[in-house]
């Protein structure tokens, strides 16, 4: 009996009015839900794999294994590429001939040599990475990297390491002893929980909506069928078997597509768009069982949803059935533009950055998005009446029919448009909120825009001597001067020290004594130096004839600032190369405030992940809205068949579908981006936004593409319905 019920369900699904739409919707819903589950598992797998490989190359310090002799010296340092974030550079020095090698390294580099990760060699080619640490002696193999795209380097300094500036170790990894200190890519990334939230919120919620919409597509016919089965004595189990027979094929196809994607990730490393992150195949294979369970769980969830929405005797509640004409909630619609004005202009009443400023913007934005569906419904009804009048004047049946339907039933169109607009608005708010942490980075970028690399900050590594700093300064190119900025936080003073030629080049007074600086000099380089090293109310001093090397070596609150002649740009890669050649542990070299540019890269990278998952969520939600709108259109498509015959307009279905599906979705994508940016205006007026034009264009294009698909599909099916229509009695 059950086999027969499965066959009946399969036949019923293929012959229903929206059977093709529901079939495709179920396939995509299983695929989307499975991909979200795969993303959650892959995120955990990546963090676990990186943690394991980071521990495997972690040093075992001699102090933790005092019974063993020291085999090498080890010290973690950091560096960055132009426009990129910070990465780890490990300085090493073998002490014995049989010193154990770090994982992934074939041989110890000689002094003045380095072993780099493949990604670092490629990404840093234009930044002089091949000469920065000395000669490149090799490449780190995959087992020595936390991920295939990690930026990482082992460097053996030209001047050598000592026990004074590095730590003795006995080996690497848990096999050599306890590992308490592992460095690498995970140090420069957000915690795992931050990443799990993105697919969980931006992916799972839209996928869940799509599952429900797909399960209820064409529900009117199934509800009537369920009622008939119940009247004939069919049990709930019999109805469930019928529904399984109707849905198991698209569910199986969606699961098969998801498994194909997983199989590709097992076979090769995959680079994700936007983020540039490489999904390691080894990590995916290590969690193969969990990935298979994620796909299976998605298939079971969609089958369960299809059975759960069985509603015998409630045919009037199907989500694809046109709602009876009701008065649109005009009172809520009126609030939408008011709240939009509050969100955009309300914060102007308060001081930027204060709690009321942010609170008013968020309240206005939330209220705007909450009342937007009502506003869209009212606007749809009014536009529908205008379209109907225009269609009657022009003699266009398609425009007349579309307008009257929109005026009589505004809610389906409102659901179609407002769901996409609200999703885009929320996503843009999330991205803009992420950018609020980058105010210091934006100020640093403004400083770079003003003076470029005419002033560079140099912070030598720890335990550096005055003589070594003198050697570094002597190796600088001709014309590159140096001063030392010394901060005394207890006394609230900032002293600029150096030779008179360096100080006068900045327009600063020079004297052998410590001299108060009564006015800020006009040289923009001096202004930026004071801005980035001083605090409000700091007292300024200058001191000529003071040794820059002595100040940098002896004072914990001192740093070196290099001044290029006449404001000409200095070469950051060249200064870094000289630092690694003359200083045992190198030096941090960046523009004034540049450390903020480097540290902000973590937030920028996180923003790219939000873009990726947000775009996926927008695409899935658009598919859900498209399925709902297409099923709604096809459910009433048979009503267009007589009009097609009577009017003689064979393109009626095509034109009506365009006005009902294509135009609303195209407008929804454009309006969603515009409203989202408008709501975020108070927080992006200073240019502090990670929302790129490419991202907005991709979202709008994806929504428009779904509109085109829905238009072609719906008009094709409606056309077939019209061709099969015959008047009664024929």
XYZ file of C-alpha atoms in Angstrom:
730
model
C 0.000 0.000 0.000
C 2.722 2.429 0.938
C 4.475 1.802 -2.376
C 1.289 2.705 -4.208
C 0.890 5.859 -2.104
C 4.449 6.857 -2.980
C 3.651 6.452 -6.702
C 0.460 8.472 -6.320
C 2.316 11.235 -4.527
C 4.985 11.313 -7.211
C 2.381 11.549 -9.985
C 0.414 14.231 -8.129
C 3.498 16.365 -7.672
C 4.453 16.245 -11.336
C 0.948 17.232 -12.495
C 0.199 20.066 -10.085
C -0.043 23.602 -11.403
C 3.158 24.717 -9.668
C 4.833 21.306 -9.658
C 7.919 22.410 -11.567
C 8.396 25.463 -9.367
C 8.055 23.399 -6.203
C 10.426 20.739 -7.512
C 13.118 23.343 -8.171
C 12.391 25.104 -4.864
C 12.831 21.874 -2.905
C 16.103 21.114 -4.694
C 17.487 24.566 -3.923
C 16.211 24.525 -0.334
C 17.974 21.242 0.431
C 21.133 22.532 -1.251
C 21.031 25.833 0.657
C 20.349 24.231 4.024
C 23.036 21.614 3.427
C 25.587 24.266 2.455
C 24.873 26.155 5.665
C 25.470 22.976 7.650
C 28.625 22.293 5.661
C 29.818 25.852 6.342
C 29.336 25.380 10.084
C 31.248 22.093 10.059
C 33.953 23.505 7.767
C 34.454 26.503 10.078
C 35.031 24.239 13.056
C 37.198 21.925 10.970
C 39.372 24.836 9.821
C 39.913 26.112 13.358
C 40.671 22.628 14.660
C 43.097 21.927 11.817
C 44.858 25.246 12.304
C 45.045 24.628 16.037
C 46.580 21.188 15.528
C 49.149 22.360 12.985
C 49.939 25.423 15.102
C 50.588 23.190 18.096
C 52.689 20.806 15.985
C 55.107 23.631 15.127
C 54.910 25.267 18.564
C 58.223 25.526 20.430
C 59.019 23.492 23.525
C 61.029 25.815 25.742
C 63.949 24.465 27.675
C 62.521 25.864 30.883
C 59.670 23.373 30.453
C 62.091 20.487 29.804
C 65.138 21.455 31.897
C 66.554 17.937 31.734
C 67.150 18.337 27.964
C 69.850 20.485 26.327
C 68.897 23.580 24.341
C 68.900 22.737 20.621
C 67.943 26.095 19.077
C 67.033 29.691 19.803
C 63.521 30.844 18.955
C 61.728 34.192 18.925
C 58.382 35.272 17.450
C 58.247 38.607 15.658
C 55.755 40.251 13.343
C 55.676 41.978 9.989
C 53.152 43.177 7.426
C 52.786 43.749 3.721
C 51.617 47.023 2.217
C 47.850 47.192 2.552
C 47.712 43.917 4.477
C 47.439 42.669 8.030
C 50.100 41.462 10.404
C 51.698 38.050 9.993
C 54.182 36.029 12.015
C 57.917 35.896 11.427
C 59.789 33.355 13.573
C 63.481 34.100 14.137
C 65.526 30.926 14.634
C 69.128 29.935 15.303
C 70.164 26.240 15.609
C 72.597 25.558 18.439
C 73.526 21.972 17.578
C 74.143 20.092 14.373
C 71.206 17.768 15.055
C 68.767 20.512 16.055
C 65.215 19.354 15.154
C 63.707 21.167 12.203
C 60.356 22.958 12.369
C 57.577 21.070 10.543
C 57.530 21.810 6.837
C 61.163 23.009 6.703
C 63.602 20.797 4.800
C 66.847 22.301 6.121
C 67.964 25.023 8.478
C 68.520 28.323 6.654
C 72.009 29.791 6.880
C 72.551 33.165 8.499
C 70.971 35.883 6.410
C 68.522 33.411 4.840
C 64.797 32.797 5.204
C 62.233 30.096 4.455
C 58.851 31.510 3.413
C 55.348 30.164 2.961
C 54.184 29.917 -0.674
C 51.503 32.567 -0.160
C 53.984 35.009 1.380
C 56.391 34.592 -1.531
C 53.623 35.340 -4.000
C 51.755 38.085 -2.137
C 54.940 39.889 -1.117
C 56.651 39.844 -4.497
C 55.866 43.512 -5.138
C 56.807 44.403 -1.567
C 60.375 43.143 -1.817
C 59.724 40.130 0.400
C 62.288 38.100 -1.534
C 65.104 40.347 -0.242
C 63.643 41.636 3.024
C 64.993 38.938 5.336
C 67.959 37.949 3.192
C 68.209 35.242 0.574
C 65.165 32.953 0.276
C 66.471 29.456 0.943
C 63.280 27.465 0.509
C 59.531 27.171 0.917
C 57.586 25.911 3.920
C 55.631 22.754 3.086
C 51.912 22.383 3.788
C 52.399 20.394 7.013
C 54.239 23.367 8.533
C 51.454 25.876 7.857
C 48.179 26.421 9.636
C 46.432 26.829 6.279
C 47.530 26.783 2.621
C 47.175 30.579 2.345
C 49.022 31.482 5.562
C 51.655 34.224 5.523
C 54.533 32.843 7.581
C 58.325 32.907 7.611
C 61.304 31.387 9.390
C 64.234 33.801 9.395
C 67.804 33.241 10.575
C 69.130 36.764 11.206
C 72.389 37.803 9.614
C 73.798 39.015 12.948
C 72.646 35.887 14.775
C 70.507 35.422 17.875
C 71.680 35.156 21.464
C 70.131 33.993 24.695
C 69.638 37.676 25.469
C 67.158 38.347 22.697
C 65.696 34.865 22.053
C 64.514 31.829 24.031
C 66.264 28.440 24.055
C 64.083 25.521 22.930
C 64.506 21.750 22.867
C 62.260 20.995 19.892
C 58.873 21.493 18.274
C 55.464 19.990 18.894
C 53.923 17.847 21.645
C 56.305 14.976 20.901
C 59.187 17.074 22.273
C 57.329 18.259 25.368
C 54.558 20.554 26.509
C 53.593 23.307 24.044
C 52.260 26.398 25.763
C 52.957 28.949 23.071
C 51.888 28.643 19.441
C 51.880 31.538 16.988
C 50.583 32.032 13.478
C 47.481 32.776 11.486
C 45.031 32.199 14.339
C 46.594 35.079 16.270
C 45.425 37.493 13.566
C 41.868 36.153 13.219
C 38.596 36.499 15.059
C 37.622 33.735 17.517
C 35.792 30.720 16.176
C 32.515 31.791 17.766
C 32.498 34.996 15.729
C 32.646 33.001 12.514
C 30.054 30.431 13.546
C 27.558 33.246 14.115
C 27.761 34.376 10.458
C 26.586 31.178 8.724
C 24.275 30.547 11.670
C 22.463 33.884 11.298
C 23.114 35.106 7.759
C 22.731 31.633 6.240
C 20.512 29.475 8.429
C 17.630 31.942 8.792
C 17.190 32.589 5.019
C 17.620 28.872 4.310
C 14.914 28.071 6.865
C 12.562 30.576 5.235
C 13.234 28.997 1.839
C 12.486 25.526 3.226
C 9.104 26.671 4.537
C 8.249 28.513 1.323
C 9.287 25.551 -0.812
C 7.255 23.162 1.325
C 4.127 25.338 1.006
C 4.496 26.165 -2.708
C 1.354 25.084 -4.551
C -0.239 24.277 -1.200
C -3.782 25.019 -2.346
C -4.033 21.860 -4.457
C -2.302 19.690 -1.857
C -4.572 20.948 0.923
C -7.622 19.995 -1.137
C -6.080 16.602 -1.894
C -5.336 16.049 1.800
C -8.927 16.916 2.625
C -10.193 14.360 0.088
C -7.826 11.687 1.454
C -9.017 12.400 4.988
C -12.689 12.224 3.979
C -12.053 8.870 2.289
C -10.603 7.526 5.527
C -6.937 8.216 4.956
C -4.810 8.503 8.078
C -2.145 11.055 8.863
C 0.434 8.397 8.057
C -1.074 7.857 4.615
C -0.990 11.593 3.918
C 2.638 11.703 5.064
C 3.569 8.885 2.679
C 1.858 10.747 -0.163
C 3.877 13.859 0.641
C 7.111 11.868 0.850
C 6.359 10.361 -2.544
C 5.864 13.859 -3.911
C 9.058 15.330 -2.443
C 11.690 12.614 -2.170
C 13.064 13.057 -5.700
C 13.840 16.796 -5.460
C 15.153 16.296 -1.936
C 17.464 13.510 -3.117
C 18.660 15.659 -6.031
C 19.419 18.597 -3.733
C 21.315 16.321 -1.347
C 23.264 14.847 -4.280
C 24.317 18.327 -5.432
C 25.440 19.183 -1.895
C 27.416 15.945 -1.692
C 29.076 16.767 -5.009
C 30.236 20.112 -3.595
C 31.544 18.377 -0.476
C 33.360 15.792 -2.593
C 35.141 18.579 -4.476
C 36.300 20.050 -1.159
C 37.716 16.649 -0.213
C 39.692 16.408 -3.458
C 41.297 19.849 -3.670
C 41.856 23.065 -1.768
C 39.183 25.640 -2.605
C 39.676 29.412 -2.602
C 36.496 31.213 -1.582
C 35.385 34.374 -3.397
C 35.661 37.786 -1.725
C 37.555 36.465 1.302
C 40.447 34.828 -0.525
C 40.470 32.138 2.175
C 41.538 28.661 1.096
C 39.527 25.731 2.461
C 42.063 23.003 3.166
C 41.041 19.650 1.719
C 42.835 17.868 4.558
C 40.619 19.583 7.137
C 37.473 18.685 5.189
C 38.517 15.043 4.887
C 39.224 14.904 8.619
C 35.594 15.834 9.302
C 34.028 13.804 6.483
C 31.539 12.101 8.788
C 30.213 15.370 10.179
C 29.894 16.806 6.662
C 27.862 13.799 5.522
C 25.634 14.144 8.575
C 25.080 17.831 7.753
C 23.856 16.956 4.255
C 21.680 14.118 5.555
C 20.223 16.362 8.265
C 19.299 18.964 5.641
C 17.497 16.372 3.524
C 15.606 15.003 6.542
C 14.695 18.539 7.660
C 13.197 19.412 4.281
C 11.264 16.134 4.120
C 10.017 16.787 7.644
C 8.957 20.320 6.724
C 7.046 19.028 3.687
C 5.128 16.600 5.907
C 4.643 19.092 8.737
C 2.853 21.634 6.542
C 0.121 19.094 5.699
C -3.116 20.978 6.443
C -6.264 19.053 5.507
C -9.407 21.112 5.740
C -7.545 24.440 5.787
C -7.334 25.267 2.125
C -7.956 28.927 2.696
C -4.683 29.389 4.549
C -2.250 28.345 1.800
C 0.529 30.882 1.502
C 0.271 30.967 -2.276
C -3.487 31.658 -2.310
C -4.365 35.292 -3.086
C -5.450 37.111 0.025
C -8.869 38.686 -0.142
C -8.728 42.377 -0.838
C -8.348 44.199 2.436
C -7.516 47.709 3.308
C -3.743 48.061 3.564
C -2.431 49.112 6.985
C -2.095 52.766 6.038
C -1.368 53.925 9.563
C 1.804 51.833 9.670
C 2.737 52.906 6.169
C 2.662 56.570 7.183
C 5.180 55.870 9.934
C 7.757 54.454 7.498
C 8.952 57.774 5.956
C 8.758 59.434 9.382
C 11.030 56.812 10.932
C 13.333 56.994 7.918
C 13.703 60.734 8.547
C 14.380 60.022 12.225
C 17.094 57.502 11.320
C 18.865 59.826 8.881
C 18.420 63.286 10.433
C 17.583 62.514 14.067
C 21.203 61.867 15.122
C 22.094 65.422 14.053
C 20.463 66.620 17.277
C 23.185 64.930 19.344
C 26.968 64.849 19.514
C 28.461 62.329 17.034
C 29.652 59.142 18.697
C 27.529 59.558 21.823
C 24.999 56.993 22.998
C 21.919 59.091 22.039
C 23.411 59.656 18.560
C 23.762 55.917 17.924
C 20.535 55.004 19.736
C 18.359 57.347 17.666
C 19.858 56.034 14.424
C 19.288 52.405 15.393
C 15.720 53.038 16.580
C 14.897 54.882 13.359
C 16.482 52.166 11.199
C 14.678 49.337 13.020
C 11.358 51.182 12.812
C 11.835 51.902 9.114
C 12.475 48.256 8.277
C 9.576 47.112 10.488
C 7.038 49.415 8.819
C 8.422 48.983 5.312
C 6.124 46.068 4.309
C 3.051 48.156 5.098
C 4.431 51.071 3.094
C 5.183 48.787 0.157
C 1.663 47.334 0.305
C 0.068 50.789 0.223
C 2.379 51.934 -2.550
C 1.694 48.748 -4.535
C -2.066 49.282 -4.335
C -1.788 52.878 -5.518
C 0.629 52.009 -8.296
C -1.702 49.182 -9.328
C -4.596 51.577 -9.756
C -2.392 53.878 -11.813
C -1.211 50.958 -13.964
C -4.800 49.896 -14.553
C -5.804 53.377 -15.696
C -2.772 53.579 -17.954
C -3.459 50.122 -19.392
C -7.069 51.060 -20.142
C -5.925 54.292 -21.832
C -3.246 52.525 -23.899
C -5.356 49.466 -24.655
C -2.841 47.143 -22.997
C -4.520 44.044 -21.481
C -1.342 43.015 -19.664
C -0.911 46.384 -17.967
C -4.607 46.529 -17.126
C -4.678 43.026 -15.618
C -1.424 43.498 -13.691
C -2.580 46.823 -12.327
C -5.963 45.562 -11.181
C -4.410 42.520 -9.529
C -1.861 44.682 -7.732
C -4.583 47.069 -6.566
C -6.878 44.268 -5.369
C -4.168 42.049 -3.888
C -1.235 44.246 -2.780
C 0.070 41.901 -0.090
C 1.711 39.268 -2.359
C 3.673 41.971 -4.167
C 4.493 43.585 -0.812
C 5.859 40.288 0.500
C 7.900 39.836 -2.660
C 9.493 43.288 -2.471
C 9.717 44.022 1.241
C 11.404 40.722 2.136
C 14.338 41.505 -0.172
C 14.496 45.180 0.811
C 14.480 44.459 4.546
C 17.157 41.775 4.160
C 19.434 44.100 2.193
C 18.855 46.908 4.690
C 19.718 44.690 7.650
C 22.841 43.340 5.957
C 24.152 46.824 5.200
C 23.533 47.855 8.827
C 25.577 44.868 10.028
C 28.455 45.701 7.694
C 28.430 49.378 8.673
C 28.342 48.479 12.362
C 31.421 46.310 11.796
C 33.238 49.331 10.357
C 32.664 51.451 13.455
C 35.715 49.869 15.062
C 38.004 51.394 12.424
C 37.962 55.085 13.373
C 41.666 55.105 14.268
C 42.495 53.283 11.043
C 40.619 55.900 9.033
C 42.558 58.643 10.826
C 45.817 56.830 10.017
C 44.821 56.531 6.371
C 44.068 60.264 6.335
C 47.592 60.890 7.663
C 49.036 58.740 4.879
C 46.979 60.693 2.361
C 48.445 63.945 3.708
C 52.142 63.088 3.993
C 52.520 59.632 2.444
C 55.737 57.895 3.541
C 57.646 61.129 4.194
C 57.798 60.114 7.874
C 58.249 56.499 9.015
C 58.083 55.062 12.512
C 60.707 52.438 13.394
C 60.410 50.256 16.499
C 63.415 47.915 16.867
C 62.935 44.508 18.404
C 63.522 43.817 22.057
C 66.960 43.704 23.684
C 68.588 45.781 20.964
C 71.750 47.715 21.837
C 72.661 51.313 21.161
C 75.514 50.174 18.927
C 73.181 48.043 16.808
C 70.760 50.943 16.357
C 73.666 53.191 15.342
C 74.590 50.599 12.723
C 71.035 50.639 11.395
C 70.934 54.437 11.209
C 74.304 54.526 9.463
C 73.042 52.109 6.805
C 70.056 54.306 5.888
C 70.055 55.901 2.425
C 71.574 59.365 2.148
C 69.219 62.160 3.078
C 67.022 60.079 5.382
C 67.226 61.776 8.792
C 66.128 60.390 12.146
C 64.697 61.801 15.347
C 63.534 60.111 18.540
C 60.166 60.770 20.152
C 60.291 60.192 23.909
C 57.053 60.143 25.890
C 56.906 60.532 29.666
C 53.372 59.459 30.661
C 53.893 60.380 34.329
C 54.840 63.976 33.570
C 52.673 64.297 30.473
C 55.507 65.382 28.179
C 56.635 64.580 24.638
C 60.226 65.367 23.693
C 61.543 65.352 20.131
C 65.279 64.565 20.120
C 67.865 64.485 17.366
C 70.539 66.326 15.484
C 69.835 69.956 14.684
C 69.725 69.214 10.949
C 66.866 66.770 11.549
C 64.915 69.055 13.867
C 65.281 72.182 11.729
C 64.192 70.188 8.668
C 60.855 69.869 10.467
C 60.746 73.546 11.370
C 61.528 72.789 15.029
C 63.798 74.900 17.246
C 67.125 73.297 18.117
C 69.128 73.761 21.279
C 71.425 71.621 23.346
C 69.022 72.070 26.212
C 65.503 70.756 26.575
C 63.410 73.570 25.088
C 59.607 73.994 25.415
C 57.766 74.093 22.120
C 55.260 76.936 22.388
C 53.619 76.530 18.992
C 52.997 73.716 16.588
C 55.280 74.061 13.545
C 53.860 74.494 10.073
C 55.586 71.433 8.601
C 52.870 68.769 8.092
C 55.293 65.991 9.029
C 55.953 67.585 12.433
C 52.232 68.060 12.957
C 51.549 64.389 12.284
C 54.415 63.286 14.552
C 53.003 65.323 17.421
C 49.433 64.171 16.721
C 50.301 60.466 16.737
C 52.703 60.555 19.693
C 51.078 63.114 21.963
C 47.858 63.148 23.935
C 45.487 66.068 24.597
C 47.196 68.511 26.947
C 50.695 67.039 26.489
C 53.611 69.454 26.955
C 56.002 69.544 23.996
C 59.788 69.882 24.090
C 62.697 69.635 21.675
C 66.318 68.754 22.396
C 69.073 69.059 19.829
C 72.323 67.124 19.802
C 70.759 64.144 21.596
C 71.607 60.620 20.463
C 68.684 58.978 18.725
C 70.184 55.520 19.235
C 70.695 56.057 22.963
C 67.130 57.272 23.453
C 65.651 54.359 21.472
C 67.777 51.764 23.286
C 67.325 53.007 26.842
C 63.831 54.475 27.020
C 60.816 52.161 26.963
C 58.599 54.975 25.685
C 60.816 56.033 22.796
C 60.594 55.344 19.092
C 62.537 56.345 16.011
C 60.962 58.499 13.302
C 62.701 58.690 9.937
C 62.317 61.931 7.993
C 62.772 61.959 4.234
C 64.410 65.031 2.638
C 61.968 67.728 1.494
C 58.995 65.454 2.131
C 59.921 62.975 -0.614
C 58.471 59.479 -0.158
C 60.675 56.932 1.587
C 60.708 53.231 0.718
C 59.153 51.147 3.490
C 60.368 47.807 2.008
C 63.942 49.157 1.792
C 63.919 50.336 5.419
C 62.568 46.951 6.538
C 65.298 45.184 4.558
C 67.984 47.301 6.216
C 66.472 46.631 9.646
C 66.707 42.856 9.194
C 70.276 43.161 7.922
C 71.570 45.302 10.784
C 69.343 44.489 13.784
C 69.263 40.970 15.226
C 65.475 40.833 15.562
C 64.484 43.292 12.850
C 62.083 46.167 13.436
C 58.495 47.247 12.928
C 58.421 49.914 10.205
C 55.249 51.746 9.234
C 53.812 55.141 8.470
C 52.601 57.396 11.278
C 49.577 55.636 12.753
C 50.254 52.727 10.426
C 49.888 50.156 13.197
C 46.177 51.007 13.184
C 46.002 50.305 9.456
C 47.588 46.906 10.040
C 45.415 45.982 13.021
C 42.235 47.119 11.247
C 42.832 44.475 8.585
C 41.301 41.902 10.939
C 38.016 43.822 10.911
C 38.232 44.303 7.152
C 38.769 40.576 6.651
C 35.841 39.869 8.966
C 33.767 42.290 6.910
C 34.583 40.297 3.779
C 33.207 37.180 5.465
C 30.037 39.111 6.295
C 29.852 40.049 2.615
C 30.170 36.410 1.593
C 27.593 34.948 3.964
C 25.372 38.009 3.604
C 25.354 37.664 -0.168
C 24.490 33.984 0.221
C 21.653 34.894 2.573
C 20.328 37.578 0.240
C 20.452 35.139 -2.685
C 18.627 32.415 -0.738
C 16.000 34.826 0.547
C 15.480 36.175 -2.968
C 14.972 32.617 -4.194
C 12.367 32.139 -1.454
C 10.544 35.320 -2.401
C 10.784 34.398 -6.090
C 9.348 30.937 -5.485
C 6.493 32.405 -3.485
C 5.748 35.028 -6.118
C 6.027 32.594 -9.012
C 3.747 30.053 -7.336
C 1.262 32.847 -6.598
C 1.339 33.925 -10.227
C 0.931 30.387 -11.586
C -1.898 29.539 -9.184
C -3.897 32.265 -10.860
C -2.326 31.740 -14.275
C -5.302 29.746 -15.508
C -7.421 32.875 -15.134
C -5.275 34.527 -17.811
C -5.929 31.744 -20.324
C -9.405 32.971 -21.395
C -8.091 36.543 -21.620
C -5.317 35.377 -23.916
C -7.793 33.706 -26.248
C -10.335 36.526 -26.164
C -7.826 39.347 -26.579
C -5.710 37.529 -29.147
C -2.587 38.709 -27.270
C -0.304 35.676 -27.074
C 2.240 37.718 -25.131
C -0.206 38.511 -22.330
C 1.298 35.993 -19.910
C 4.816 37.172 -20.676
C 3.996 40.839 -20.126
C 1.891 40.159 -17.038
C 4.667 38.032 -15.534
C 7.134 40.845 -16.190
C 4.982 43.354 -14.280
C 4.215 40.859 -11.508
C 7.687 39.374 -10.951
C 10.530 40.934 -12.931
C 9.837 44.616 -12.278
C 9.161 44.216 -8.514
C 12.356 42.223 -7.953
C 14.542 44.593 -9.974
C 13.131 47.525 -8.015
C 13.548 45.586 -4.742
C 17.272 45.026 -5.313
C 17.898 48.669 -6.170
C 15.676 50.068 -3.423
C 17.134 47.729 -0.796
C 20.669 48.940 -1.449
C 19.578 52.594 -1.530
C 17.516 52.394 1.682
C 20.257 50.473 3.479
C 22.864 53.092 2.585
C 20.491 55.902 3.496
C 19.776 54.403 6.928
C 23.524 54.072 7.523
C 24.284 57.637 6.456
C 24.876 59.001 10.002
C 27.565 56.368 10.552
C 29.204 56.634 7.134
C 29.355 60.420 6.744
C 33.070 60.335 7.603
C 33.767 57.675 4.980
C 33.970 54.903 7.569
C 32.254 52.087 5.738
C 33.326 48.732 4.392
C 30.324 48.655 2.032
C 31.830 48.584 -1.437
C 30.164 49.417 -4.709
C 31.043 45.962 -6.025
C 29.177 44.306 -3.169
C 26.070 46.448 -3.678
C 26.169 45.851 -7.419
C 26.494 42.085 -6.860
C 23.477 42.033 -4.516
C 21.322 44.105 -6.870
C 22.413 41.999 -9.853
C 21.652 38.730 -8.029
C 18.140 39.914 -7.154
C 17.563 41.115 -10.724
C 18.827 37.790 -12.093
C 16.310 35.908 -9.958
C 13.628 38.242 -11.314
C 14.597 37.328 -14.865
C 14.495 33.607 -14.029
C 11.082 33.950 -12.392
C 9.757 35.976 -15.331
C 10.887 33.491 -17.991
C 9.728 30.495 -15.997
C 6.319 31.858 -15.011
C 5.505 33.207 -18.463
C 6.490 29.878 -20.032
C 4.277 27.809 -17.720
C 1.380 30.272 -17.997
C 1.705 30.156 -21.792
C 1.342 26.376 -21.764
C -1.738 26.711 -19.570
C -3.268 29.140 -22.068
C -2.577 26.840 -25.000
C -4.341 23.956 -23.229
C -7.396 26.021 -22.284
C -10.687 25.264 -23.999
C -14.112 26.793 -23.333
C -16.570 24.536 -21.566
C -18.589 22.381 -23.904
C -15.877 21.997 -26.510
